[in-house]
Amino acid sequence: MKVGLYASMFGKDRNSFPDIESFINLAYELRLDVIDLRSDVGFEEHGSGYLLQTKLSCLRKGLSVGYLATGGHFVGTEAELEEKVARVRTDVDVAVALGAPMVRVFCGSTPPDAEARRLEVECFQACCDYAASRSIAVGLQNHPCTGDGVLRLFDEVERDNFTFILDTGQWEGSPARTQGVPDPDHDIYRYMEQTAHHAAHVRAKFYKIDSGREEWLDYDRIVDILAGAGFNGTLGVVFEGKDVNACDDREVLRLAAAQLRRLAGERS
């Protein structure tokens, strides 16, 4: 397993990392393997010259681009769905320019009625078809969903380039929604066990880590689940701790990366 960093965060000071280059530099300082990017955060523009310079900066610092995060959540009116799919298509082109092998598209909770579920699947299929024409994948993020909801989409979308970006903290009943208190109605570890075999990449969420060990999620258990499923991809640090840590944001990210590196090394 490799360790990476997501170039977006929700910490104490959003100005700590004002642009993509600041995240790239931190990933290099921490000697990480991968940088994950978000199309609407940190980019000065999406012009070809700027994207090339970003790509070259990653290359020179030994960082692979894991994915480019785009939108999703395909519920809404016909016009809204068309707009959401169009955004994904645009971001697929940006991902190709950056050398990213996939875009991140999130799902949301399972729609309550059959027609909404059909339209959701058709939108994912349209995104996958366009991404396939550009030779990259579409990574589904559970944001938020259940294990059954994710498995339903894999059963129904039926595209070879449809893969899974497992988010450890964005299930229904996630600790972000309960401030770390377990939700008796949702077993997020069971959801991970159900879906880990589909995972090509992991968004490893961190909330309370100033002790040196994430306190809201059990990463020993999570990494064991991933190892048991044969996962050999990237554990990308995603920080959403806001104001619950005593240390600053840079130290939070260092501690999170160190914990993942230790756990991945123990299971290599």
PDB file of C-alpha atoms in Angstrom, residues 99-233:
ATOM      1  CA  GLY A  99      -2.014  12.312 -16.179  1.00  0.00           C
ATOM      2  CA  ALA A 100      -4.565  11.155 -13.607  1.00  0.00           C
ATOM      3  CA  PRO A 101      -5.897   7.628 -14.220  1.00  0.00           C
ATOM      4  CA  MET A 102      -9.391   8.438 -12.919  1.00  0.00           C
ATOM      5  CA  VAL A 103     -11.841  11.047 -11.734  1.00  0.00           C
ATOM      6  CA  ARG A 104     -13.653  10.882  -8.407  1.00  0.00           C
ATOM      7  CA  VAL A 105     -17.470  11.041  -8.638  1.00  0.00           C
ATOM      8  CA  PHE A 106     -19.585  10.719  -5.487  1.00  0.00           C
ATOM      9  CA  CYS A 107     -23.000   9.111  -5.178  1.00  0.00           C
ATOM     10  CA  GLY A 108     -24.918  10.274  -2.115  1.00  0.00           C
ATOM     11  CA  SER A 109     -27.607   8.204  -0.410  1.00  0.00           C
ATOM     12  CA  THR A 110     -29.553   5.708  -2.506  1.00  0.00           C
ATOM     13  CA  PRO A 111     -32.504   7.532  -4.158  1.00  0.00           C
ATOM     14  CA  PRO A 112     -35.855   6.472  -2.694  1.00  0.00           C
ATOM     15  CA  ASP A 113     -37.733   5.691  -5.917  1.00  0.00           C
ATOM     16  CA  ALA A 114     -37.032   3.485  -8.934  1.00  0.00           C
ATOM     17  CA  GLU A 115     -37.057   6.264 -11.526  1.00  0.00           C
ATOM     18  CA  ALA A 116     -34.505   8.333  -9.618  1.00  0.00           C
ATOM     19  CA  ARG A 117     -32.286   5.258  -9.244  1.00  0.00           C
ATOM     20  CA  ARG A 118     -32.539   4.574 -12.994  1.00  0.00           C
ATOM     21  CA  LEU A 119     -31.503   8.127 -13.836  1.00  0.00           C
ATOM     22  CA  GLU A 120     -28.633   7.956 -11.351  1.00  0.00           C
ATOM     23  CA  VAL A 121     -27.302   4.816 -13.031  1.00  0.00           C
ATOM     24  CA  GLU A 122     -27.663   6.354 -16.493  1.00  0.00           C
ATOM     25  CA  CYS A 123     -25.632   9.366 -15.379  1.00  0.00           C
ATOM     26  CA  PHE A 124     -22.844   7.165 -14.059  1.00  0.00           C
ATOM     27  CA  GLN A 125     -22.902   5.207 -17.311  1.00  0.00           C
ATOM     28  CA  ALA A 126     -22.666   8.411 -19.364  1.00  0.00           C
ATOM     29  CA  CYS A 127     -19.689   9.562 -17.288  1.00  0.00           C
ATOM     30  CA  CYS A 128     -18.000   6.184 -17.648  1.00  0.00           C
ATOM     31  CA  ASP A 129     -18.550   6.131 -21.405  1.00  0.00           C
ATOM     32  CA  TYR A 130     -16.963   9.548 -21.845  1.00  0.00           C
ATOM     33  CA  ALA A 131     -14.083   8.671 -19.515  1.00  0.00           C
ATOM     34  CA  ALA A 132     -13.498   5.446 -21.455  1.00  0.00           C
ATOM     35  CA  SER A 133     -13.244   7.468 -24.666  1.00  0.00           C
ATOM     36  CA  ARG A 134     -10.371   9.350 -22.966  1.00  0.00           C
ATOM     37  CA  SER A 135      -8.864   6.120 -21.578  1.00  0.00           C
ATOM     38  CA  ILE A 136      -9.402   6.757 -17.878  1.00  0.00           C
ATOM     39  CA  ALA A 137     -11.645   5.413 -15.118  1.00  0.00           C
ATOM     40  CA  VAL A 138     -14.475   6.775 -12.991  1.00  0.00           C
ATOM     41  CA  GLY A 139     -14.004   6.193  -9.264  1.00  0.00           C
ATOM     42  CA  LEU A 140     -17.209   6.043  -7.214  1.00  0.00           C
ATOM     43  CA  GLN A 141     -16.944   7.618  -3.757  1.00  0.00           C
ATOM     44  CA  ASN A 142     -19.423   6.619  -1.034  1.00  0.00           C
ATOM     45  CA  HIS A 143     -20.479  10.157  -0.050  1.00  0.00           C
ATOM     46  CA  PRO A 144     -22.549   9.140   1.888  1.00  0.00           C
ATOM     47  CA  CYS A 145     -23.844   5.681   1.187  1.00  0.00           C
ATOM     48  CA  THR A 146     -24.097   2.190   2.665  1.00  0.00           C
ATOM     49  CA  GLY A 147     -22.347  -0.984   1.636  1.00  0.00           C
ATOM     50  CA  ASP A 148     -25.525  -2.234  -0.036  1.00  0.00           C
ATOM     51  CA  GLY A 149     -25.886   1.065  -1.898  1.00  0.00           C
ATOM     52  CA  VAL A 150     -22.373   0.842  -3.315  1.00  0.00           C
ATOM     53  CA  LEU A 151     -22.837  -2.793  -4.351  1.00  0.00           C
ATOM     54  CA  ARG A 152     -26.103  -1.899  -6.091  1.00  0.00           C
ATOM     55  CA  LEU A 153     -24.333   0.665  -8.246  1.00  0.00           C
ATOM     56  CA  PHE A 154     -21.638  -1.810  -9.251  1.00  0.00           C
ATOM     57  CA  ASP A 155     -24.325  -4.322 -10.166  1.00  0.00           C
ATOM     58  CA  GLU A 156     -26.271  -1.819 -12.275  1.00  0.00           C
ATOM     59  CA  VAL A 157     -23.729   0.542 -13.870  1.00  0.00           C
ATOM     60  CA  GLU A 158     -21.893  -2.328 -15.599  1.00  0.00           C
ATOM     61  CA  ARG A 159     -18.904  -0.468 -17.047  1.00  0.00           C
ATOM     62  CA  ASP A 160     -15.366  -1.878 -17.041  1.00  0.00           C
ATOM     63  CA  ASN A 161     -13.872   1.502 -16.151  1.00  0.00           C
ATOM     64  CA  PHE A 162     -16.190   2.009 -13.161  1.00  0.00           C
ATOM     65  CA  THR A 163     -14.155   1.517  -9.987  1.00  0.00           C
ATOM     66  CA  PHE A 164     -14.313   2.415  -6.312  1.00  0.00           C
ATOM     67  CA  ILE A 165     -12.646   5.085  -4.175  1.00  0.00           C
ATOM     68  CA  LEU A 166     -13.423   3.898  -0.669  1.00  0.00           C
ATOM     69  CA  ASP A 167     -13.907   6.809   1.744  1.00  0.00           C
ATOM     70  CA  THR A 168     -13.325   5.586   5.292  1.00  0.00           C
ATOM     71  CA  GLY A 169     -15.330   8.395   6.868  1.00  0.00           C
ATOM     72  CA  GLN A 170     -18.135   9.263   4.482  1.00  0.00           C
ATOM     73  CA  TRP A 171     -20.522   6.385   4.978  1.00  0.00           C
ATOM     74  CA  GLU A 172     -23.997   6.938   6.293  1.00  0.00           C
ATOM     75  CA  GLY A 173     -23.490   7.133  10.037  1.00  0.00           C
ATOM     76  CA  SER A 174     -19.906   8.360   9.601  1.00  0.00           C
ATOM     77  CA  PRO A 175     -18.018   9.926  12.524  1.00  0.00           C
ATOM     78  CA  ALA A 176     -18.002  13.274  10.716  1.00  0.00           C
ATOM     79  CA  ARG A 177     -21.766  13.364  11.178  1.00  0.00           C
ATOM     80  CA  THR A 178     -21.754  12.185  14.791  1.00  0.00           C
ATOM     81  CA  GLN A 179     -18.585  13.892  16.112  1.00  0.00           C
ATOM     82  CA  GLY A 180     -16.930  10.548  16.646  1.00  0.00           C
ATOM     83  CA  VAL A 181     -19.807   8.879  18.503  1.00  0.00           C
ATOM     84  CA  PRO A 182     -20.670   5.473  16.984  1.00  0.00           C
ATOM     85  CA  ASP A 183     -24.046   5.404  15.220  1.00  0.00           C
ATOM     86  CA  PRO A 184     -25.944   2.259  16.278  1.00  0.00           C
ATOM     87  CA  ASP A 185     -27.908   2.265  13.019  1.00  0.00           C
ATOM     88  CA  HIS A 186     -24.820   2.013  10.792  1.00  0.00           C
ATOM     89  CA  ASP A 187     -21.808  -0.298  10.994  1.00  0.00           C
ATOM     90  CA  ILE A 188     -19.288   1.522   8.794  1.00  0.00           C
ATOM     91  CA  TYR A 189     -16.696  -1.254   9.212  1.00  0.00           C
ATOM     92  CA  ARG A 190     -19.200  -3.758   7.855  1.00  0.00           C
ATOM     93  CA  TYR A 191     -19.761  -1.437   4.885  1.00  0.00           C
ATOM     94  CA  MET A 192     -16.005  -1.443   4.247  1.00  0.00           C
ATOM     95  CA  GLU A 193     -15.872  -5.230   4.477  1.00  0.00           C
ATOM     96  CA  GLN A 194     -18.668  -5.442   1.903  1.00  0.00           C
ATOM     97  CA  THR A 195     -16.976  -3.161  -0.621  1.00  0.00           C
ATOM     98  CA  ALA A 196     -13.190  -3.274  -0.102  1.00  0.00           C
ATOM     99  CA  HIS A 197     -12.724  -5.795  -2.912  1.00  0.00           C
ATOM    100  CA  HIS A 198     -13.879  -3.118  -5.375  1.00  0.00           C
ATOM    101  CA  ALA A 199     -11.480  -0.454  -4.076  1.00  0.00           C
ATOM    102  CA  ALA A 200      -8.763   0.949  -6.330  1.00  0.00           C
ATOM    103  CA  HIS A 201      -7.963   3.865  -4.005  1.00  0.00           C
ATOM    104  CA  VAL A 202      -8.806   4.880  -0.435  1.00  0.00           C
ATOM    105  CA  ARG A 203      -9.679   8.315   0.926  1.00  0.00           C
ATOM    106  CA  ALA A 204      -8.359   7.894   4.471  1.00  0.00           C
ATOM    107  CA  LYS A 205     -10.247  10.421   6.572  1.00  0.00           C
ATOM    108  CA  PHE A 206      -8.674  11.955   9.660  1.00  0.00           C
ATOM    109  CA  TYR A 207     -10.485  13.936  12.318  1.00  0.00           C
ATOM    110  CA  LYS A 208      -8.822  13.731  15.770  1.00  0.00           C
ATOM    111  CA  ILE A 209      -5.128  12.810  15.389  1.00  0.00           C
ATOM    112  CA  ASP A 210      -3.143  15.160  17.656  1.00  0.00           C
ATOM    113  CA  SER A 211      -2.290  12.200  19.914  1.00  0.00           C
ATOM    114  CA  GLY A 212      -0.511  10.587  16.944  1.00  0.00           C
ATOM    115  CA  ARG A 213      -3.308   8.085  16.410  1.00  0.00           C
ATOM    116  CA  GLU A 214      -6.675   8.762  14.773  1.00  0.00           C
ATOM    117  CA  GLU A 215      -9.308   8.583  17.515  1.00  0.00           C
ATOM    118  CA  TRP A 216     -12.608   8.631  15.592  1.00  0.00           C
ATOM    119  CA  LEU A 217     -11.744   5.804  13.187  1.00  0.00           C
ATOM    120  CA  ASP A 218     -10.001   2.495  13.918  1.00  0.00           C
ATOM    121  CA  TYR A 219      -7.261   2.396  11.285  1.00  0.00           C
ATOM    122  CA  ASP A 220      -5.748  -0.848  12.549  1.00  0.00           C
ATOM    123  CA  ARG A 221      -9.088  -2.480  11.767  1.00  0.00           C
ATOM    124  CA  ILE A 222      -9.532  -0.604   8.483  1.00  0.00           C
ATOM    125  CA  VAL A 223      -6.100  -1.509   7.134  1.00  0.00           C
ATOM    126  CA  ASP A 224      -6.680  -5.133   8.137  1.00  0.00           C
ATOM    127  CA  ILE A 225      -9.943  -5.079   6.133  1.00  0.00           C
ATOM    128  CA  LEU A 226      -8.126  -3.657   3.116  1.00  0.00           C
ATOM    129  CA  ALA A 227      -5.255  -6.126   3.393  1.00  0.00           C
ATOM    130  CA  GLY A 228      -7.721  -8.989   3.654  1.00  0.00           C
ATOM    131  CA  ALA A 229      -9.321  -7.834   0.401  1.00  0.00           C
ATOM    132  CA  GLY A 230      -5.922  -7.767  -1.336  1.00  0.00           C
ATOM    133  CA  PHE A 231      -5.831  -3.977  -1.614  1.00  0.00           C
ATOM    134  CA  ASN A 232      -2.523  -2.720  -3.056  1.00  0.00           C
ATOM    135  CA  GLY A 233      -3.435   0.889  -3.841  1.00  0.00           C
TER     136      GLY A 233
END
